[in-house]
Structure formats: structure tokens, C-alpha cells
mmCIF file of C-alpha atoms and ligand atoms in Angstrom:
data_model
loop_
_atom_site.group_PDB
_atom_site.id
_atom_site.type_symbol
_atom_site.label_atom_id
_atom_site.label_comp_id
_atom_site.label_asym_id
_atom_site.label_seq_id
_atom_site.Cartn_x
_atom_site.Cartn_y
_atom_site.Cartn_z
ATOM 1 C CA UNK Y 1101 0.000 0.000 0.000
ATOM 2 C CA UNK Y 1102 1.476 3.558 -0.775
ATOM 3 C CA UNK Y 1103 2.176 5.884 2.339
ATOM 4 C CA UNK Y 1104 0.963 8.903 2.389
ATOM 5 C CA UNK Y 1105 2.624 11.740 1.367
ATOM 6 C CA UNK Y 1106 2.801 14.838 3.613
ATOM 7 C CA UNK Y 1107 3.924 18.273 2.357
ATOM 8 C CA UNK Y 1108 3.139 20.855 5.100
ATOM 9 C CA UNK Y 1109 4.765 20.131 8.367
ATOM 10 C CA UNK Y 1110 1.783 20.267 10.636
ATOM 11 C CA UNK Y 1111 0.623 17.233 8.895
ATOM 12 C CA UNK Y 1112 4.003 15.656 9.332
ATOM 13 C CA UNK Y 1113 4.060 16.518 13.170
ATOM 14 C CA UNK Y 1114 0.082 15.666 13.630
ATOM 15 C CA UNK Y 1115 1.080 11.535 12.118
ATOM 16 C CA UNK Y 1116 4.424 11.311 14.181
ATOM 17 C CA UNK Y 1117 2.724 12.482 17.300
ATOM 18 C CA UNK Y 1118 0.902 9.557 18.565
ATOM 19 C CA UNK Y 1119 4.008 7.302 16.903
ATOM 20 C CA UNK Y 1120 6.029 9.382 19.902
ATOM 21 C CA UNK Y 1121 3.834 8.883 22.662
ATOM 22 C CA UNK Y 1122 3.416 5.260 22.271
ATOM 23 C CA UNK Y 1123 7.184 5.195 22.308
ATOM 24 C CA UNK Y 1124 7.525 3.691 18.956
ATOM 25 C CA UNK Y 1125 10.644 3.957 16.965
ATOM 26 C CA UNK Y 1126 10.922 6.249 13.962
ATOM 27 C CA UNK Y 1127 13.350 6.144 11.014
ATOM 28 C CA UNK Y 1128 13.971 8.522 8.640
ATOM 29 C CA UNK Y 1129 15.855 8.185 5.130
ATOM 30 C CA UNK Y 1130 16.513 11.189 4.104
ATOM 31 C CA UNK Y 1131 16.467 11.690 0.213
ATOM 32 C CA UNK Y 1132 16.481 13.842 -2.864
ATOM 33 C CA UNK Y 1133 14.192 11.604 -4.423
ATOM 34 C CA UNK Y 1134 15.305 10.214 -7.540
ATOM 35 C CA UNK Y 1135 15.234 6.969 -6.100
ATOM 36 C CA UNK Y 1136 17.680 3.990 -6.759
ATOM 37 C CA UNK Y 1137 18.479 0.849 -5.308
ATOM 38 C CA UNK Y 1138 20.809 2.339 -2.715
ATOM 39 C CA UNK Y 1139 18.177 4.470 -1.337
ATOM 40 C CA UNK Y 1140 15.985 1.144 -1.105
ATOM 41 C CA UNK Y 1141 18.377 -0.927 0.846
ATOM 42 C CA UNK Y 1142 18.128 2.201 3.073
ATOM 43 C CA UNK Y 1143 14.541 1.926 3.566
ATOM 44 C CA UNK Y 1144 14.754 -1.612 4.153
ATOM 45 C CA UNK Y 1145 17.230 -1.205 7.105
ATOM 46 C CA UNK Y 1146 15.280 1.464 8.322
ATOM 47 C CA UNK Y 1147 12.114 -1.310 8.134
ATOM 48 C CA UNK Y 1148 14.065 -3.748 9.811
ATOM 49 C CA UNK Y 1149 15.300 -1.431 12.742
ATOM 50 C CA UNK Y 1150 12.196 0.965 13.468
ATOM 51 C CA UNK Y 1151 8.621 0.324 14.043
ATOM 52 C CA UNK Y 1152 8.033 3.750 11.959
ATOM 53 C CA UNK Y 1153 9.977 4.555 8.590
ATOM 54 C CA UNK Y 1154 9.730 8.186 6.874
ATOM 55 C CA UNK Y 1155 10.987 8.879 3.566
ATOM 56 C CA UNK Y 1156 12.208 12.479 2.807
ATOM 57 C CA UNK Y 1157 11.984 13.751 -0.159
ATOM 58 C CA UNK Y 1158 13.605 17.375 -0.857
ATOM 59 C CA UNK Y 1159 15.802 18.608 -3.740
ATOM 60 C CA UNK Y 1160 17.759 21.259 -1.074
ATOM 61 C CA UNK Y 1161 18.867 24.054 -3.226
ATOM 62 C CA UNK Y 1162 21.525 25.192 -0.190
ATOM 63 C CA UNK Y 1163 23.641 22.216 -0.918
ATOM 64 C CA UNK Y 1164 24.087 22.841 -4.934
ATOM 65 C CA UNK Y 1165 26.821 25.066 -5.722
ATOM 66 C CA UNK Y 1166 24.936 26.170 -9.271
ATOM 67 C CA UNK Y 1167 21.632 26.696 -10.335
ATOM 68 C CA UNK Y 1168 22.197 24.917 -13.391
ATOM 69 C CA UNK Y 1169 23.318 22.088 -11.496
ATOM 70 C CA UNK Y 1170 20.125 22.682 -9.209
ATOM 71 C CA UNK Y 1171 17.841 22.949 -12.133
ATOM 72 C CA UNK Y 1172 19.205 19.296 -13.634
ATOM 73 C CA UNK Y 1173 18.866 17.406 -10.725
ATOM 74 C CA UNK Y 1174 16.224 14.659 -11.379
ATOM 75 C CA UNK Y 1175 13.096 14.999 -10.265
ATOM 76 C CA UNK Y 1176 10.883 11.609 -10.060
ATOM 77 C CA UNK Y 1177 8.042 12.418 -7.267
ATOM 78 C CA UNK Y 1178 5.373 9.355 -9.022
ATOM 79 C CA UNK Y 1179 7.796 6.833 -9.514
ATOM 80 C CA UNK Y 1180 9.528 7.508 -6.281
ATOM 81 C CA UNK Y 1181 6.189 6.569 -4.212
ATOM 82 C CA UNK Y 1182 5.237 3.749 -6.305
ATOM 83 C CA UNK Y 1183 9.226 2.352 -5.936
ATOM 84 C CA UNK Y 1184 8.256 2.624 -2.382
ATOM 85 C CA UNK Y 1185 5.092 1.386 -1.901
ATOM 86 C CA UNK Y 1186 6.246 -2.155 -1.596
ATOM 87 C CA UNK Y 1187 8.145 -1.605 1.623
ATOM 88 C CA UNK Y 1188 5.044 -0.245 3.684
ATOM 89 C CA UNK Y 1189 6.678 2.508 5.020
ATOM 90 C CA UNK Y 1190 4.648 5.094 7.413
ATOM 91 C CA UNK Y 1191 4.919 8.491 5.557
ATOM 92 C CA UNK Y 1192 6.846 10.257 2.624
ATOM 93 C CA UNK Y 1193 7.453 13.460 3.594
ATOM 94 C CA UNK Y 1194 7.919 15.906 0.426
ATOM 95 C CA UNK Y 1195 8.253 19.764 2.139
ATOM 96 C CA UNK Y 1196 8.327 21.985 -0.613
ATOM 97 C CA UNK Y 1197 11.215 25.521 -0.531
ATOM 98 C CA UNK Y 1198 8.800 27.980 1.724
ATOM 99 C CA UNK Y 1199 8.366 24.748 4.094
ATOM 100 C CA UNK Y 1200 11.738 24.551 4.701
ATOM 101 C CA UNK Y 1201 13.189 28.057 3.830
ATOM 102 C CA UNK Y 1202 10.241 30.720 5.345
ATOM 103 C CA UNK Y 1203 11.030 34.071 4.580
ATOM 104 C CA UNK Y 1204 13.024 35.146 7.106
ATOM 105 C CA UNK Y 1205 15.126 31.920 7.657
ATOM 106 C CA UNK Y 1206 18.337 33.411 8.566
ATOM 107 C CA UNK Y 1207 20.574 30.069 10.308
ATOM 108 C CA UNK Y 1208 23.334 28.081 9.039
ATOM 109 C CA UNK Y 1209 24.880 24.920 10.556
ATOM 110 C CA UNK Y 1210 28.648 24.072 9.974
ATOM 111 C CA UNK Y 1211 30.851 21.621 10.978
ATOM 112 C CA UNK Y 1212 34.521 22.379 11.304
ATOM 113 C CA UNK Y 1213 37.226 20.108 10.696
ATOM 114 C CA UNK Y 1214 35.566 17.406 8.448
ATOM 115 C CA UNK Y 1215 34.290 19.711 5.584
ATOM 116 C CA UNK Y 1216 37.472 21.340 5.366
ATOM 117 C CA UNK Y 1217 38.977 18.088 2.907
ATOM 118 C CA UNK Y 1218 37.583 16.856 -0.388
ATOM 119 C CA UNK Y 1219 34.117 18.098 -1.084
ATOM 120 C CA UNK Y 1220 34.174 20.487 1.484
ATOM 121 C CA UNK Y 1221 36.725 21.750 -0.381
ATOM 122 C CA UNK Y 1222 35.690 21.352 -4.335
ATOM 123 C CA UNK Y 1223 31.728 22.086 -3.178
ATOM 124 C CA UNK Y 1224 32.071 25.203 -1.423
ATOM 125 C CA UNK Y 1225 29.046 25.936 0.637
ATOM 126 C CA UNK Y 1226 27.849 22.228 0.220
ATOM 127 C CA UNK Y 1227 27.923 21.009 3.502
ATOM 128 C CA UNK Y 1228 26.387 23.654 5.308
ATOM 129 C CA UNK Y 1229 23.440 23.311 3.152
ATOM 130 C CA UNK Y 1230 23.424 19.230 3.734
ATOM 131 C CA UNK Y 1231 23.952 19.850 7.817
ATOM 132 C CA UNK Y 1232 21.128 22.523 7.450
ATOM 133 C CA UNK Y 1233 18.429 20.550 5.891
ATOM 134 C CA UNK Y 1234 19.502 17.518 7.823
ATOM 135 C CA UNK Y 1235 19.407 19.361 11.262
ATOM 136 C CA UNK Y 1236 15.797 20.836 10.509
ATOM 137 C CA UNK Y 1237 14.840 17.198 9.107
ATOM 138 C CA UNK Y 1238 15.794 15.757 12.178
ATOM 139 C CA UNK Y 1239 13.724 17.914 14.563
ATOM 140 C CA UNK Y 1240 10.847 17.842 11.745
ATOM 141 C CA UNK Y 1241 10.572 14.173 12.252
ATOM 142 C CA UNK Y 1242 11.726 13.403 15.537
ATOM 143 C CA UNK Y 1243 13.384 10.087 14.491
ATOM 144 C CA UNK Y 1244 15.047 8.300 16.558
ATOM 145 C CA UNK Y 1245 17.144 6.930 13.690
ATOM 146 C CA UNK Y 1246 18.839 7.680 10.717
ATOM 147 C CA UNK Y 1247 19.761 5.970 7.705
ATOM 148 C CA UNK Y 1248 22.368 7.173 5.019
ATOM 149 C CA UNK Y 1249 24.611 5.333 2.431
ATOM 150 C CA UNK Y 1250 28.452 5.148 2.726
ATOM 151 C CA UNK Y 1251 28.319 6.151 -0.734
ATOM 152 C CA UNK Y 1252 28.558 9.889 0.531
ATOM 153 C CA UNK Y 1253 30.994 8.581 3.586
ATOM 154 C CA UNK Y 1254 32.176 12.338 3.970
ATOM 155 C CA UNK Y 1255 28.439 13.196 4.358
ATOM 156 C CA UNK Y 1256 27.958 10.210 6.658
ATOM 157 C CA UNK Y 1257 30.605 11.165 9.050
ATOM 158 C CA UNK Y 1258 29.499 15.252 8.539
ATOM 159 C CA UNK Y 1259 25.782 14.624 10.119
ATOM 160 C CA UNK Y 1260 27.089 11.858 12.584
ATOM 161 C CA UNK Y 1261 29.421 15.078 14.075
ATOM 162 C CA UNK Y 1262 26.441 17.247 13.454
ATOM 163 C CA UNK Y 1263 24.022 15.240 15.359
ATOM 164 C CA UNK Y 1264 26.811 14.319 18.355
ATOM 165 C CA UNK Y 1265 27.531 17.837 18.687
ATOM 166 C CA UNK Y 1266 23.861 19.699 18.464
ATOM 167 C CA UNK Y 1267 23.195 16.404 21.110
ATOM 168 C CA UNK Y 1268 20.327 15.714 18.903
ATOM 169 C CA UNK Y 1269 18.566 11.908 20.511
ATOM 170 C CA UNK Y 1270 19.122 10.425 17.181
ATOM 171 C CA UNK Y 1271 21.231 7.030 16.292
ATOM 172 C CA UNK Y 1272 22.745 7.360 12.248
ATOM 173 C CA UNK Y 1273 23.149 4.293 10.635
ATOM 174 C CA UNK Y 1274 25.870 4.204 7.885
ATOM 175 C CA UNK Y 1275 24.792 1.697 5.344
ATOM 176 C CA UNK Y 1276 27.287 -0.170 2.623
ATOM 177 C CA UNK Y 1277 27.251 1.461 -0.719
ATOM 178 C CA UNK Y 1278 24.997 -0.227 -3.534
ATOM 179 C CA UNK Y 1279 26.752 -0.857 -6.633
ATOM 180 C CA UNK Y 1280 25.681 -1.465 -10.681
ATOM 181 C CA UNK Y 1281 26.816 -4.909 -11.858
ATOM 182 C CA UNK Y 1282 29.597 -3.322 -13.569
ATOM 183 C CA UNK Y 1283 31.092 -2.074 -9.940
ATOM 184 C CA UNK Y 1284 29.485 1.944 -10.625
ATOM 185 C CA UNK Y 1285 28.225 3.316 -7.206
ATOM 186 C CA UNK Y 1286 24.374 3.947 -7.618
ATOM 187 C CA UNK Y 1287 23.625 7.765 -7.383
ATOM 188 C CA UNK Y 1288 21.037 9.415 -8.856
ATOM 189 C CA UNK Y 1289 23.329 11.483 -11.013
ATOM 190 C CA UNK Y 1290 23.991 8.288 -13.412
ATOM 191 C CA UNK Y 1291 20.759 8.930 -14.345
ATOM 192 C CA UNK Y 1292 22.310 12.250 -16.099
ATOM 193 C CA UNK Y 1293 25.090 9.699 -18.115
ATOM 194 C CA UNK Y 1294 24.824 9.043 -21.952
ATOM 195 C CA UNK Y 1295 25.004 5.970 -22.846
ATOM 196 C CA UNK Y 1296 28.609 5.965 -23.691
ATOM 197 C CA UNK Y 1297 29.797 7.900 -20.906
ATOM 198 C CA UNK Y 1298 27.656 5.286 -18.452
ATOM 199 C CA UNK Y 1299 29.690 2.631 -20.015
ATOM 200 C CA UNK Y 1300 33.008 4.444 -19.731
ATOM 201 C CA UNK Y 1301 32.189 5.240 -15.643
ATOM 202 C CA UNK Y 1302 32.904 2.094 -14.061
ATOM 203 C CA UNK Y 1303 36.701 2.772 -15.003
ATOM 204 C CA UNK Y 1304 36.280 4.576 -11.429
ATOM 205 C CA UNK Y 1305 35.415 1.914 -9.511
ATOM 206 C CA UNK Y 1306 37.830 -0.382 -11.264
ATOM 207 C CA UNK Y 1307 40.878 2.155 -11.157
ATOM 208 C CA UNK Y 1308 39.777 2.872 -7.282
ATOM 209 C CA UNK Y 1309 40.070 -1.066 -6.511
ATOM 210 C CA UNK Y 1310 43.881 -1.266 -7.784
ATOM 211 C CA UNK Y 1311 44.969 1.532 -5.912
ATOM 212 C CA UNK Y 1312 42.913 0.458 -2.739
ATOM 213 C CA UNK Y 1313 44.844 -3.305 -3.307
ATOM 214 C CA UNK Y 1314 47.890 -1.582 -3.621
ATOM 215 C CA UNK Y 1315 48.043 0.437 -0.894
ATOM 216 C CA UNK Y 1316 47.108 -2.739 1.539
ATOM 217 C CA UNK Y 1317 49.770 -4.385 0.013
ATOM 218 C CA UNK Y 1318 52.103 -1.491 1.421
ATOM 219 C CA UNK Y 1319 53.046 -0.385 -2.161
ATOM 220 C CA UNK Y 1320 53.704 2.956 -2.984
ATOM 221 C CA UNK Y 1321 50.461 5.202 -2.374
ATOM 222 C CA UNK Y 1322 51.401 7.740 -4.681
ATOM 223 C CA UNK Y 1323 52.572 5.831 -7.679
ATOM 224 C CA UNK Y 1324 49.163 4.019 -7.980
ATOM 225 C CA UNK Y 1325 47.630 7.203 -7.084
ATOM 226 C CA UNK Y 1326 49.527 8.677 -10.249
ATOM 227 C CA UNK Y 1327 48.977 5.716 -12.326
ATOM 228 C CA UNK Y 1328 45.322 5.291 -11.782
ATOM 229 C CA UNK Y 1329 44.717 9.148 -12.850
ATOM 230 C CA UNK Y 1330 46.499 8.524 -16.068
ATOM 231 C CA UNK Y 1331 43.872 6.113 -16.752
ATOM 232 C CA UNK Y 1332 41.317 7.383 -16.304
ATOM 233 C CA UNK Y 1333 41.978 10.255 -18.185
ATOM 234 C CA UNK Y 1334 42.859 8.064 -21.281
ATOM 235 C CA UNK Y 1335 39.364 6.550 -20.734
ATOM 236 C CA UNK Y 1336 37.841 10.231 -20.963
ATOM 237 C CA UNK Y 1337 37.243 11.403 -17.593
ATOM 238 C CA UNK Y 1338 37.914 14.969 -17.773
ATOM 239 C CA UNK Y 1339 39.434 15.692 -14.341
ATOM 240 C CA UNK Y 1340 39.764 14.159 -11.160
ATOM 241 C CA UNK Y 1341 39.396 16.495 -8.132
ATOM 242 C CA UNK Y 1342 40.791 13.812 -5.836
ATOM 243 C CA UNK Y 1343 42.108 10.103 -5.092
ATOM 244 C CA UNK Y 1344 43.086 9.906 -1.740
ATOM 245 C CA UNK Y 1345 43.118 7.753 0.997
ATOM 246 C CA UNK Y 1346 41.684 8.802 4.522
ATOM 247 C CA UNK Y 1347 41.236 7.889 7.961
ATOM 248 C CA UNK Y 1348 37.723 6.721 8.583
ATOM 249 C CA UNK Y 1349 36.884 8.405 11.777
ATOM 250 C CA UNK Y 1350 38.411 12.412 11.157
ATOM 251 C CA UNK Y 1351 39.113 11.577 7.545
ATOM 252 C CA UNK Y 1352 42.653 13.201 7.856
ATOM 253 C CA UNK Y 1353 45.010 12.168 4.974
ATOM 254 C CA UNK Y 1354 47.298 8.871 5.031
ATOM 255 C CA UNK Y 1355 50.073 7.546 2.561
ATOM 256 C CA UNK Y 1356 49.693 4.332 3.916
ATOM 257 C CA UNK Y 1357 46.359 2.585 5.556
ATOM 258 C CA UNK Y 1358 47.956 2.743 9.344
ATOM 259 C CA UNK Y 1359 44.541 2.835 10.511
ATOM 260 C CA UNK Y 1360 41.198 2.139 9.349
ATOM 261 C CA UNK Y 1361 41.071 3.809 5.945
ATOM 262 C CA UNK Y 1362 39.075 4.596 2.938
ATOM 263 C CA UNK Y 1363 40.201 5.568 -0.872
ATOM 264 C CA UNK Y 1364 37.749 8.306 -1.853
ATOM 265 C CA UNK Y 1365 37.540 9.574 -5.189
ATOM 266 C CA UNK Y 1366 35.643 12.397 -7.142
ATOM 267 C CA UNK Y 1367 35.749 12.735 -10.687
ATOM 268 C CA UNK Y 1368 34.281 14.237 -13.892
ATOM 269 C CA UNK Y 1369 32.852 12.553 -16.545
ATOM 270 C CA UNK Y 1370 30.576 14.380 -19.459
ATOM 271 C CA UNK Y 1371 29.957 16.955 -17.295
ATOM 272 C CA UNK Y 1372 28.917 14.929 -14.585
ATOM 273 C CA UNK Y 1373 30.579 14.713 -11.167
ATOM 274 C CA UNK Y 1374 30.830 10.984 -9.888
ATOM 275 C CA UNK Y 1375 31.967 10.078 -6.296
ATOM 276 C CA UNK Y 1376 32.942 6.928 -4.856
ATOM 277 C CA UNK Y 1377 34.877 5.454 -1.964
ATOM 278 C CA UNK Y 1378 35.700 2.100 -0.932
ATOM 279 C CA UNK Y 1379 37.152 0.847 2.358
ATOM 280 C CA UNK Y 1380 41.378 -0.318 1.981
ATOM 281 C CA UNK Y 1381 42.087 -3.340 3.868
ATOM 282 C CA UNK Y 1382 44.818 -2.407 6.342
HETATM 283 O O1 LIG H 1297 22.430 12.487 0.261
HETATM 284 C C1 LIG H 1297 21.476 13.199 -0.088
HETATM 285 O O2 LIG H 1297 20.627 12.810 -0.891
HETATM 286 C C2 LIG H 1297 21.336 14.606 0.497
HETATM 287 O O3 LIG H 1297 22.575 15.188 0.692
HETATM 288 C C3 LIG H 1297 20.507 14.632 1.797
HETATM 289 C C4 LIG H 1297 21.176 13.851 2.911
HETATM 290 C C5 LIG H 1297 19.124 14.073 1.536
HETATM 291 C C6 LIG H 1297 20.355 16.079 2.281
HETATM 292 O O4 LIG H 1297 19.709 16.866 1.345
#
């Protein structure tokens, strides 16, 4: 059965209430919309967690850095509710702008330290906007839990220091990364691919794995680093705004994976930005 979709936030607040008093549990996926598989396998680990499950659904223009970019993100409302209907979820909850933005709306949240690396860096701006909308769609839906993809593992680690710090009664569940058959991490941007470009992606995830094995196998970081940006711009990616390897936990740079690590990557392709990371076996 579909779930009802709520747009104004009295509506929102009037179904969670009773949820609340009853002490139920109440997870909440935040989304673009757009859906994919990776969003899915969020929904069902909010399902099998919570005895509640919301599904936002907001294309946040404070976390693109261009309106162009804004403009061409895809929007999918229909299909989105009918890809969720089969998971009997409690509520979709799609706010429009003046929900979330009144006039007037005048606050910011930032998080030092971990937005100052990678996309923090080539997205200025972009992770205010993400803590924003995530902070206000925390204390929209009162959920006790949270569920995002480890696709976006800077984002991941961004709200968890958000959430910690604001001491907002939330728990956020990082969830693996779902990937095409070819190894491409789902994101709704594929969707913006031509066919040839889609096929030429998964070079990313295939030049990421070699430089991941490498660096377990305690071989020079840099010289696959080098090596695997060569390739892929003989493949056609246009640039590569990084390849680096990372602590998990404050994401501060490594040569070699001392500690638990990740290999993140972003990279352009056809005008599209792809991201990816994948976890290097110390
Ligand atoms: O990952 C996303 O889709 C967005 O950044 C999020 C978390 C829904 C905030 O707008």
C-alpha cells in the first residue's frame, strides 16, 4: 500500500505524534528523491530497525553550488512513491522551498574540521546546506534513527558530528554502498550519463580497486595514485578532483592505511561529477 505523502509540516508533526507517545521507533531516510536501489536498501534497514519509517523527499537548493546544477537534478516524485510502496513505510514526507526556507530563515549549521577536505573543499558551501536541511529534518521528524549510504561517507561522518555535537537523541546508521553490476556506485546522477559515458564510468570503480589493493599491500600510495589518474583520463574522464586515501573516523590524509582507511575519489565525466569510496584493507 502507498504511504501517504505529507507536504506541510503540521501534517508531518500531527502523524508522528501519537508514533512518539506510544514510544515507537521512527526512522527517517533522508532523500532527494530520484530513487535507486541504494536508497531502497536504506529503507529496508530502516524497516528492519524501526517500528516507523519516513521517507524524505527534498531537492535542497543550499547544498548545490549552481543553479544549473540545481535545475538538472532529477526529479521523479510518481515513480519515487510507487518504488516505495512495496516496503510499507509510514509516511513520505515531500516539504516543498517555503516549508523549509520561510522568509526570514536566517541560520546556518557548519561543521569544522571534516568539511574542510575533499568536497568540502571542491563544493564550497555544500555542507552547510546538507547539515542545514539535515538538522531541521531531524527535529521535523523526531526520528530516533537515521539511515544514510556510505556512498557519501564524507556526508555520513558530517551529520554523525552534526548530530553528536547539536546532542540531537538520534542514532545514524551508515549503510554499505549499492553498486551497478559493472562495480558503478548507484547515485542518482547516473541517471544524467549518456550511454557511452555510463559505459566508460565504471573505469572509477575499477581504477579505485587497484589503488585500494595496492596500498594494503604497502606499495607505494602515490605511484598508484599517479597511475590510476592517467587512466582514467585516457578513458575520458575529464578531471579528477581527488584520489586519496583517509582515515575513517576524522578523515585526515594517510600515505599508507595505518589505521582504518578509505580511498575516496571524485571525478568528472561528461559533465557529470561521480563520487565513490571504498574501504582499503589495512
Ligand atoms: O544524500 C542526499 O541525498 C542529500 O545530501 C541529503 C542527505 C538528503 C540532504 O539533502
Amino acid at each position: 500500500m502507498s504511504a501517504p505523502i505529507l507536504r506541510g509540516l503540521h501534517d508531518l508533526r500531527a502523524a508522528t505524534l501519537p508514533w512518539r507517545l506510544a514510544g515507537e521507533t521512527i526512522g527517517v531516510v533522508p532523500t532527494m528523491g530520484a530513487l535507486h536501489d541504494g536508497h531502497l536498501s536504506l529503507v529496508a534497514a530502516a524497516k528492519a530497525v524501526c517500528t516507523r519509517v519516513i521517507v524524505t523527499i527534498f531537492v535542497n537548493p543550499r547544498q548545490f553550488g549552481s543553479p544549473e546544477d540545481l535545475a538538472r537534478y532529477p526529479r521523479t516524485e510518481e515513480a519515487d512513491a510507487a518504488k516505495l510502496a512495496r516496503f510499507g513505510i509510514d509516511a513520505i514526507y515531500v516539504p516543498d522551498g517555503d516549508q523549509m526556507y520561510p522568509e526570514g530563515f536566517a541560520t546556518t549549521v557548519s561543521v569544522s574540521g571534516l568539511t574542510e577536505v575533499m568536497d568540502g573543499i571542491h563544493r564550497p558551501g555544500h555542507f552547510e546546506g546538507v547539515a542545514t536541511v539535515v538538522a531541521k529534518l531531524f527535529a521535523q521528524t523526531a526520528a530516533t534513527d537515521a539511515f544514510f549510504g556510505e556512498k557519501d561517507f564524507q556526508q555520513l561522518q558530517v551529520v554523525r558530528r552534526m548530530a553528536r555535537d547539536l546532542d540531537i537523541p538520534i542514532t545514524v546508521h551508515g549503510c554499505p554502498t549499492i553498486r551497478e553490476e559493472d562495480g558503478l556506485a548507484m547515485s542518482s546522477r547516473n541517471l544524467l550519463l549518456s550511454g557511452r559515458a555510463r559505459s566508460l564510468a565504471s573505469a572509477l570503480p575499477e581504477q579505485m580497486q587497484i589503488v585500494a589493493r595496492a596500498a594494503a599491500a604497502g606499495e607505494g600510495f602515490s605511484d598508484a595514485q599517479a597511475a590510476a589518474i592517467r587512466v582514467l583520463d585516457q578513458v575520458g574522464f575529464t578531471s579528477v578532483d581527488y584520489l586519496e586515501m583517509r582515515a575513517n573516523d576524522d578523515l585526515a590524509l594517510l600515505e599508507a592505511p595505518t589505521r582504518p582507511a578509505r580511498l575516496f575519489a571524485a571525478a568528472w565525466l561528461a559533465g557529470v561529477r561521480l563520487i565513490d569510496n571504498i574501504a582499503v584493507e589495512g
